[in-house]
Coordinates of C-alpha atoms in Angstrom, one line a residue:
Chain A
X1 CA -32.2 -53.0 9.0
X2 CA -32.8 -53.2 12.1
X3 CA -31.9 -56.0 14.8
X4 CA -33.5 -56.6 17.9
X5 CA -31.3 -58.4 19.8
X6 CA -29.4 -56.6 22.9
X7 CA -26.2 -55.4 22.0
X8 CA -24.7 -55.6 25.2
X9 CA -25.3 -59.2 25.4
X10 CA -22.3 -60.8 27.1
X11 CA -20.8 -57.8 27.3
X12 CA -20.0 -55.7 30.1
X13 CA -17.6 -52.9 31.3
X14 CA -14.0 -53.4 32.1
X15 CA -13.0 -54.1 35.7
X16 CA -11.1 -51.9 38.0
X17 CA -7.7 -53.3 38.0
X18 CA -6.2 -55.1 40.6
X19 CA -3.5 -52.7 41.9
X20 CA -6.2 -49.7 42.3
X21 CA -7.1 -51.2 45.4
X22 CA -4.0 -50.6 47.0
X23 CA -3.6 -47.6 45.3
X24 CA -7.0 -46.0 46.5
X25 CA -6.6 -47.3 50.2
X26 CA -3.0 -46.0 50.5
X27 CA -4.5 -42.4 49.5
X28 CA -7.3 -42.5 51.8
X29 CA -4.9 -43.6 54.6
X30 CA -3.8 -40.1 55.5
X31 CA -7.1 -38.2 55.4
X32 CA -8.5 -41.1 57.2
X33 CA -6.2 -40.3 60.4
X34 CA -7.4 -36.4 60.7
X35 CA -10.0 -35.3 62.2
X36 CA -13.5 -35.6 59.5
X37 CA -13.8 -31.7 57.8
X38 CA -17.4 -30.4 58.4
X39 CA -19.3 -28.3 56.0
X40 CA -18.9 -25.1 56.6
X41 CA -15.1 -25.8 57.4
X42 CA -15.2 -27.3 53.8
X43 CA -17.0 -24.1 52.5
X44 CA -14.0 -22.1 54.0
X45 CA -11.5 -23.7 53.1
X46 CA -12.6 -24.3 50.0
X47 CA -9.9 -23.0 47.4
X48 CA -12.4 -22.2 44.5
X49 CA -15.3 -20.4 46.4
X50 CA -12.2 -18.2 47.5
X51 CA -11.5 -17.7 44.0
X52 CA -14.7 -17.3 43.1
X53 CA -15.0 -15.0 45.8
X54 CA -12.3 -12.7 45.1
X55 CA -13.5 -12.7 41.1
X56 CA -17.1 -11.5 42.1
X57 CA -15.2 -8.6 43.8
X58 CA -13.2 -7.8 41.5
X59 CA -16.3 -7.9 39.2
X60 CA -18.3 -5.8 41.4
X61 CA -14.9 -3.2 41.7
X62 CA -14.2 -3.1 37.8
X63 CA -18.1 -2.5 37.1
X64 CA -18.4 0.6 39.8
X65 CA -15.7 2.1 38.2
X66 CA -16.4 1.6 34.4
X67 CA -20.2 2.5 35.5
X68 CA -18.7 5.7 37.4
X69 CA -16.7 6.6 34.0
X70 CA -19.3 6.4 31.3
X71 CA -22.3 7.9 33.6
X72 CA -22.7 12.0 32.5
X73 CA -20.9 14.4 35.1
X74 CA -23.2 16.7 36.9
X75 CA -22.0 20.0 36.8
X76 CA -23.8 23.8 37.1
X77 CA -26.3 24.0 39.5
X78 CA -29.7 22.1 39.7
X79 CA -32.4 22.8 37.3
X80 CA -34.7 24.1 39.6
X81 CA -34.9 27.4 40.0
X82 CA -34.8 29.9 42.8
X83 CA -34.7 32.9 44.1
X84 CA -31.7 33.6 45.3
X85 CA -31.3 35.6 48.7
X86 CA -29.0 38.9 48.5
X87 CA -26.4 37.3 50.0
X88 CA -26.3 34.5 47.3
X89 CA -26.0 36.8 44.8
X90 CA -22.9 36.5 44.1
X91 CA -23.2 32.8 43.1
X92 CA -25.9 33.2 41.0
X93 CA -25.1 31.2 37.8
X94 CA -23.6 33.2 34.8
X95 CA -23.4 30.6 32.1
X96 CA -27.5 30.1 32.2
X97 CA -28.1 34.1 31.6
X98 CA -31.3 33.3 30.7
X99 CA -32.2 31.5 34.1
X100 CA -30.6 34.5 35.7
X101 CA -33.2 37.1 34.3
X102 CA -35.9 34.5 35.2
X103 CA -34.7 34.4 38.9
X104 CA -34.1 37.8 39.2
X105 CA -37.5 39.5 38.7
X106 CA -36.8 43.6 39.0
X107 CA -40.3 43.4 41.4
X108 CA -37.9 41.8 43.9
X109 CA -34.6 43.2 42.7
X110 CA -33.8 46.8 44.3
X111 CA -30.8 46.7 42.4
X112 CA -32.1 46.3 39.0
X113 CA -31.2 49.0 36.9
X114 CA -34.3 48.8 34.7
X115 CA -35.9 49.0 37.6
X116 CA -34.7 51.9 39.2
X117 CA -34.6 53.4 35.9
X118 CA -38.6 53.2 36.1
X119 CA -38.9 54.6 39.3
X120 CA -36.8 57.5 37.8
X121 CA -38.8 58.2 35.1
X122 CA -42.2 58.0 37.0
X123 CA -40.6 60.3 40.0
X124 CA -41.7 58.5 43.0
X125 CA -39.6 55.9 45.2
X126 CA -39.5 52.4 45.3
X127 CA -42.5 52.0 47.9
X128 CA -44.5 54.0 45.6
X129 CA -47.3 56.3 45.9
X130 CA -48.8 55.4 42.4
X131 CA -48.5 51.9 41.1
X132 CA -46.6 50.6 37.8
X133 CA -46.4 47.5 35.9
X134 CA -43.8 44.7 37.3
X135 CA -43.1 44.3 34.2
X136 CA -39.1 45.9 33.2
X137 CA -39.4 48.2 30.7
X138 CA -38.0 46.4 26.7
X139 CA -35.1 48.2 25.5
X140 CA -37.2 49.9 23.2
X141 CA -39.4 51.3 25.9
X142 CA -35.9 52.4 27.9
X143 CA -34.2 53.6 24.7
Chain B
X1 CA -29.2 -58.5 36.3
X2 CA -32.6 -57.6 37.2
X3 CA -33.8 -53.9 35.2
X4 CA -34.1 -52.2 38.8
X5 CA -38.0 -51.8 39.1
X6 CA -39.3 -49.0 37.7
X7 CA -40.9 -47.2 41.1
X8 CA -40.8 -43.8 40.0
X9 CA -41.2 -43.9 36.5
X10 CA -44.6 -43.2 34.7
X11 CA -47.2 -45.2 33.1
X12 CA -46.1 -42.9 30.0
X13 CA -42.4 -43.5 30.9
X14 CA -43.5 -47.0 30.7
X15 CA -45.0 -47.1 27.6
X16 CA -42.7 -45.0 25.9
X17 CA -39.6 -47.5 26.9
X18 CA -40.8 -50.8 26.1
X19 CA -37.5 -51.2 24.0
X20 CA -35.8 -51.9 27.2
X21 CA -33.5 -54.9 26.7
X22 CA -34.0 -57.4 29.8
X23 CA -31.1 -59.5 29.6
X24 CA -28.7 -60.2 32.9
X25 CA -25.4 -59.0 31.0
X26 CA -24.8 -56.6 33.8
X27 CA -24.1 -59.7 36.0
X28 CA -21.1 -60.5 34.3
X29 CA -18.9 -57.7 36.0
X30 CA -21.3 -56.5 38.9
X31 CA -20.5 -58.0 42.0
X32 CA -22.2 -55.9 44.0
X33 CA -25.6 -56.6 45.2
X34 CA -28.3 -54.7 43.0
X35 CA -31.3 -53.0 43.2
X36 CA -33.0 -51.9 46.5
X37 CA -30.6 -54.7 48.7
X38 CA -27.5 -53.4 47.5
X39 CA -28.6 -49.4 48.2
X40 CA -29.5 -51.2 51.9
X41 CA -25.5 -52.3 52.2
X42 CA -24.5 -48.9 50.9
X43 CA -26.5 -47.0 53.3
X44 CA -25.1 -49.6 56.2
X45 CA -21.6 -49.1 55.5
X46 CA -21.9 -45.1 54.5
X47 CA -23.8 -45.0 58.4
X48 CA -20.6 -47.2 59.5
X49 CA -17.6 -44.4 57.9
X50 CA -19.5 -41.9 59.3
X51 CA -19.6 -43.4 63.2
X52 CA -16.1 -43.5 62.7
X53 CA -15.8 -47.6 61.7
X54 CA -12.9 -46.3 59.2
X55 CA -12.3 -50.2 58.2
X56 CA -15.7 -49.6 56.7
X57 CA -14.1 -48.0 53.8
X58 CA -12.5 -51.1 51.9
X59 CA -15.5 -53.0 51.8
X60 CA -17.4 -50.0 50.9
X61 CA -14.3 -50.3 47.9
X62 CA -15.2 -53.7 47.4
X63 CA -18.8 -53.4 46.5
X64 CA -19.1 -49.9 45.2
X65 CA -15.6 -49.7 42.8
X66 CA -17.1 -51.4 40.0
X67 CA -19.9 -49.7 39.5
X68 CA -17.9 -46.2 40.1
X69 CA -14.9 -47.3 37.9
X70 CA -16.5 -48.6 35.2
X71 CA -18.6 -45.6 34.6
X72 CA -15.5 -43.4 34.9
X73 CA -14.0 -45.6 32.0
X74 CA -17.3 -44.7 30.3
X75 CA -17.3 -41.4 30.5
X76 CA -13.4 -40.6 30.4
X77 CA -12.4 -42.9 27.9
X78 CA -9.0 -43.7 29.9
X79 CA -8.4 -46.4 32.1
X80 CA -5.4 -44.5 33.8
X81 CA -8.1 -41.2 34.0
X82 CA -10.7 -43.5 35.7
X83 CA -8.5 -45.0 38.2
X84 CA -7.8 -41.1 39.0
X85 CA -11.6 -40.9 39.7
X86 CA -11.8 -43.9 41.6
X87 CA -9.2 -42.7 43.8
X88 CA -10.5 -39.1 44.0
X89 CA -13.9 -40.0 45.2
X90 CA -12.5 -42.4 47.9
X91 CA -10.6 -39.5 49.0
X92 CA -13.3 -37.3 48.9
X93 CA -16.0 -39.6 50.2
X94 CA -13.5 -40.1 53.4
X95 CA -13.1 -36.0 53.8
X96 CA -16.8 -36.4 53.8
X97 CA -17.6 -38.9 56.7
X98 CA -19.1 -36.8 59.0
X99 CA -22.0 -36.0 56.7
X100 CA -22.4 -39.1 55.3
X101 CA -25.4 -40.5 57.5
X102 CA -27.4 -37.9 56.0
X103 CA -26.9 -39.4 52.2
X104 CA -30.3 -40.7 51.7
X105 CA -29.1 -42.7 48.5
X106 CA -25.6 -43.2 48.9
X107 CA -25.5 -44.7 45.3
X108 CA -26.7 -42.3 43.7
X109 CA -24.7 -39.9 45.8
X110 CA -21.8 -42.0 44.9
X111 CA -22.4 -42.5 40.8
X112 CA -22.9 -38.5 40.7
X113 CA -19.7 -37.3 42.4
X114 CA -17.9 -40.0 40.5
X115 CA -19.8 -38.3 37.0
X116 CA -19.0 -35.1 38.1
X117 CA -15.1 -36.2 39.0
X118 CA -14.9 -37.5 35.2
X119 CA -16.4 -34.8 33.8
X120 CA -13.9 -32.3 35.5
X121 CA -10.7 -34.8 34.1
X122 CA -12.4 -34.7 30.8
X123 CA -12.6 -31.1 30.4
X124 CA -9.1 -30.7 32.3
X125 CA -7.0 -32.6 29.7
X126 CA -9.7 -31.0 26.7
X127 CA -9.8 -34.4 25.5
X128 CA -12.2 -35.3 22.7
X129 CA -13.8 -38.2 24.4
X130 CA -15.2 -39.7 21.0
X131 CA -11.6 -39.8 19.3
X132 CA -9.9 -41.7 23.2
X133 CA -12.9 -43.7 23.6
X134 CA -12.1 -45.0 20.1
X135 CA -9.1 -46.9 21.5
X136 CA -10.8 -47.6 25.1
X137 CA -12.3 -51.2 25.6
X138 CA -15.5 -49.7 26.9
X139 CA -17.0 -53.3 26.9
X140 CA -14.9 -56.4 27.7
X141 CA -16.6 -60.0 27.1
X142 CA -17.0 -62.2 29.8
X143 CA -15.7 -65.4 28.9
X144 CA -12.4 -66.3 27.1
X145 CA -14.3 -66.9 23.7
X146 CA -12.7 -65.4 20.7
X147 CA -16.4 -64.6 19.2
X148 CA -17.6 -63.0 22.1
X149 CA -14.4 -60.8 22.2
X150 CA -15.3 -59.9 19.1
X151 CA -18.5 -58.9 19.8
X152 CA -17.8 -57.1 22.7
X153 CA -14.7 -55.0 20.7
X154 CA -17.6 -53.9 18.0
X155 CA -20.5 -53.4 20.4
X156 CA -17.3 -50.9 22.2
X157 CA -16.9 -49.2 18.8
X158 CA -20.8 -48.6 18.3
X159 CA -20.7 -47.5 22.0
X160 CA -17.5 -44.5 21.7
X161 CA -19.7 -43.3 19.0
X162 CA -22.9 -42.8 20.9
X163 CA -22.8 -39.0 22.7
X164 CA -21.9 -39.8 25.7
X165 CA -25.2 -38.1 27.7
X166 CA -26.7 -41.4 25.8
X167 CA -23.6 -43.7 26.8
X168 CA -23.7 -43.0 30.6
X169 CA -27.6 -43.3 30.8
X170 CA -27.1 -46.7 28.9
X171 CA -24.9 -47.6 31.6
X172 CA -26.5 -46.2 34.4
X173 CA -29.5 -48.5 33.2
X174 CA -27.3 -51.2 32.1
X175 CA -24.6 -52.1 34.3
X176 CA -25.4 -49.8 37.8
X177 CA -29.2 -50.8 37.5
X178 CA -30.3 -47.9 38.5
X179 CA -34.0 -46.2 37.4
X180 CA -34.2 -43.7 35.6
X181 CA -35.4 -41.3 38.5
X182 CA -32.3 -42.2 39.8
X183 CA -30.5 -41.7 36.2
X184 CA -31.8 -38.1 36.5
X185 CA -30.6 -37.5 39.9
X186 CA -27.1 -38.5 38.9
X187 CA -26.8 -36.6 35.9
X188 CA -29.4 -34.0 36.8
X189 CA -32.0 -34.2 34.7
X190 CA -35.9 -35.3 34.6
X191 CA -36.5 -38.5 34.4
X192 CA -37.9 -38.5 31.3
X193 CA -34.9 -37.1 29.8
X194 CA -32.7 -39.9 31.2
X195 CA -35.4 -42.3 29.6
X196 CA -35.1 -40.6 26.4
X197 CA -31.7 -40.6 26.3
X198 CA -31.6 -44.5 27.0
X199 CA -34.0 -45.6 24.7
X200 CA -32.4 -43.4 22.2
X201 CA -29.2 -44.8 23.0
X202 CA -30.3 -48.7 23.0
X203 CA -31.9 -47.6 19.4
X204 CA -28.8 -46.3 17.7
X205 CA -26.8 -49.9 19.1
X206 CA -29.4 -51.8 17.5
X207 CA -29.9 -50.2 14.5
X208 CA -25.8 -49.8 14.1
X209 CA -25.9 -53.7 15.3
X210 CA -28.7 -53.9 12.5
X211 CA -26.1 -52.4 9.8
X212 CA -23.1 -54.4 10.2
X213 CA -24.8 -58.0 10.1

């Protein structure tokens, strides 16, 4: 059932009591004899946007490092691959052998055994009177 | 108590709350001037605290604290946690002076900081406000007849049970007379969710009103 009367007929909320008055002017007293706090002194001195603040720091700190911890170390040399110049021999990389032979072509490498081995065999020198495949020689070929 | 105009508020809006009671039973415990003449005295003595007319703030006490405490009762469900609101805001509102000229509705401005203030108490104490509200007169009658007391003690039981989104739009509408644009800017939401809520509200009361006779 329903009834459409108003239920808040000769009704209303309770009043503020008497002694609130007092109680409100007596606490407004002292901030009413400084000086009125503007804005952006409000911002600053506000207590919980320093928290907050200092939290979103903290935040950003804590997430750098997790993400610093769980991202893969880089470690070897690049990918790319290069020729390396004589006098960066010596740190050309030995765990990726198969790079190695792929940057160290005998055509370019005087020191190549195979290579040298070829020029042996065929009697002439490096600059070479009669031409020969770049190619190294397989270990069948050598053997 | 006049139902505040409804400037602002849709033809649908219009429509769609045609429930709206239109009694004056906010007259029994407002004092304060309603409507657009009492958001004139508001501005006038919010323009006064900030020039620095610091008297200005007891009659600002005077015709505001009402309005301000009764909706704190409303939405705290303590009458010791609402006179904590009603003296935070004052204290607040005084901090504030200087920028208080550029308030364009300094009841609104007021009724929201005061929401906002109870909120904060409510959630500070994690208080249930259904199971306090339960033993908070939310509704007091306004003469000294037994029958009316009565009523007002049961229409303050249907009203602790309402959610109390619903409650404080009821009162916002009710008792404050505000609109319900100005029901959304105080609780920060459209207007046509403060409507909603209201008539939603005012439904539930009758229909528990409808139950119990």
């Amino acid at each position: 059932m329903r009834d459409d009367r108003d239920p808040l007929d000769g009704a209303g909320p309770p009043l503020p009591p008497a002694e609130l008055r007092a109680r409100v002017l007596a606490a407004v007293g002292p901030v009413l004899a400084r000086e009125p706090v503007g804005r952006w002194t409000r911002i600053w001195q506000s207590r919980p946007l320093r928290i907050s603040w200092a939290a979103a720091m903290a935040l950003l700190a804590l997430a750098h490092v997790a993400l610093s911890l769980r991202a893969p170390r880089r470690e070897g040399p690049p990918v790319v691959a290069s020729v390396p110049r004589d006098n960066e021999r010596a740190a050309r990389p030995r765990h990726e052998p198969e790079l190695a032979r792929a940057i160290s072509l005998p055509r370019i490498d005087p020191d190549d055994e195979a290579w040298t081995a070829l020029f042996e065999e065929a009697g002439t020198d490096e600059i070479g009177h009669r031409r020969h495949s770049v190619r190294p020689p397989s270990g069948k070929e050598k053997s | 108590m006049t139902n505040g105009g409804l400037s602002g508020v849709s033809t649908t809006m219009i429509a769609m709350t045609d429930e709206i009671p239109r009694s004056p039973a906010g007259k029994i415990v407002d004092a304060a001037p309603a409507g657009d003449a009492g958001v004139g005295l508001w501005r006038r003595l919010f323009s006064e605290l900030a020039s620095g007319r610091t008297s200005a703030i007891e009659e600002l006490y005077d015709v505001c604290s009402r309005q301000v405490f009764g909706l704190a009762v409303w939405r705290t469900g303590s009458i010791e946690d609402a006179n904590d609101v009603v003296q935070e805001l004052f204290v607040r509102l005084v901090q504030r002076r200087g920028d208080l000229s550029g308030v364009a509705n300094p009841r609104a401005w007021l009724l929201s900081v005061a929401r906002r203030l109870a909120v904060d108490v409510t959630r500070r104490k994690k208080r249930r406000p259904t199971s306090s509200l339960e033993d908070c007169p939310l509704l007091v009658a306004a003469e000294n007849d037994p029958g009316r007391a009565i009523d007002a003690a049961r229409a303050s039981r249907w009203m602790a049970a309402l959610p109390s989104a619903q409650r404080e739009a009821i009162y916002l509408r009710h008792f404050a007379d505000c609109t319900f644009e100005t029901i959304g800017d105080i609780t920060h939401v459209p207007t046509f969710t403060a409507a909603s809520r209201y008539r939603l509200g005012m439904a539930r009361l009758r229909k528990r009103m409808g139950e119990e006779k």
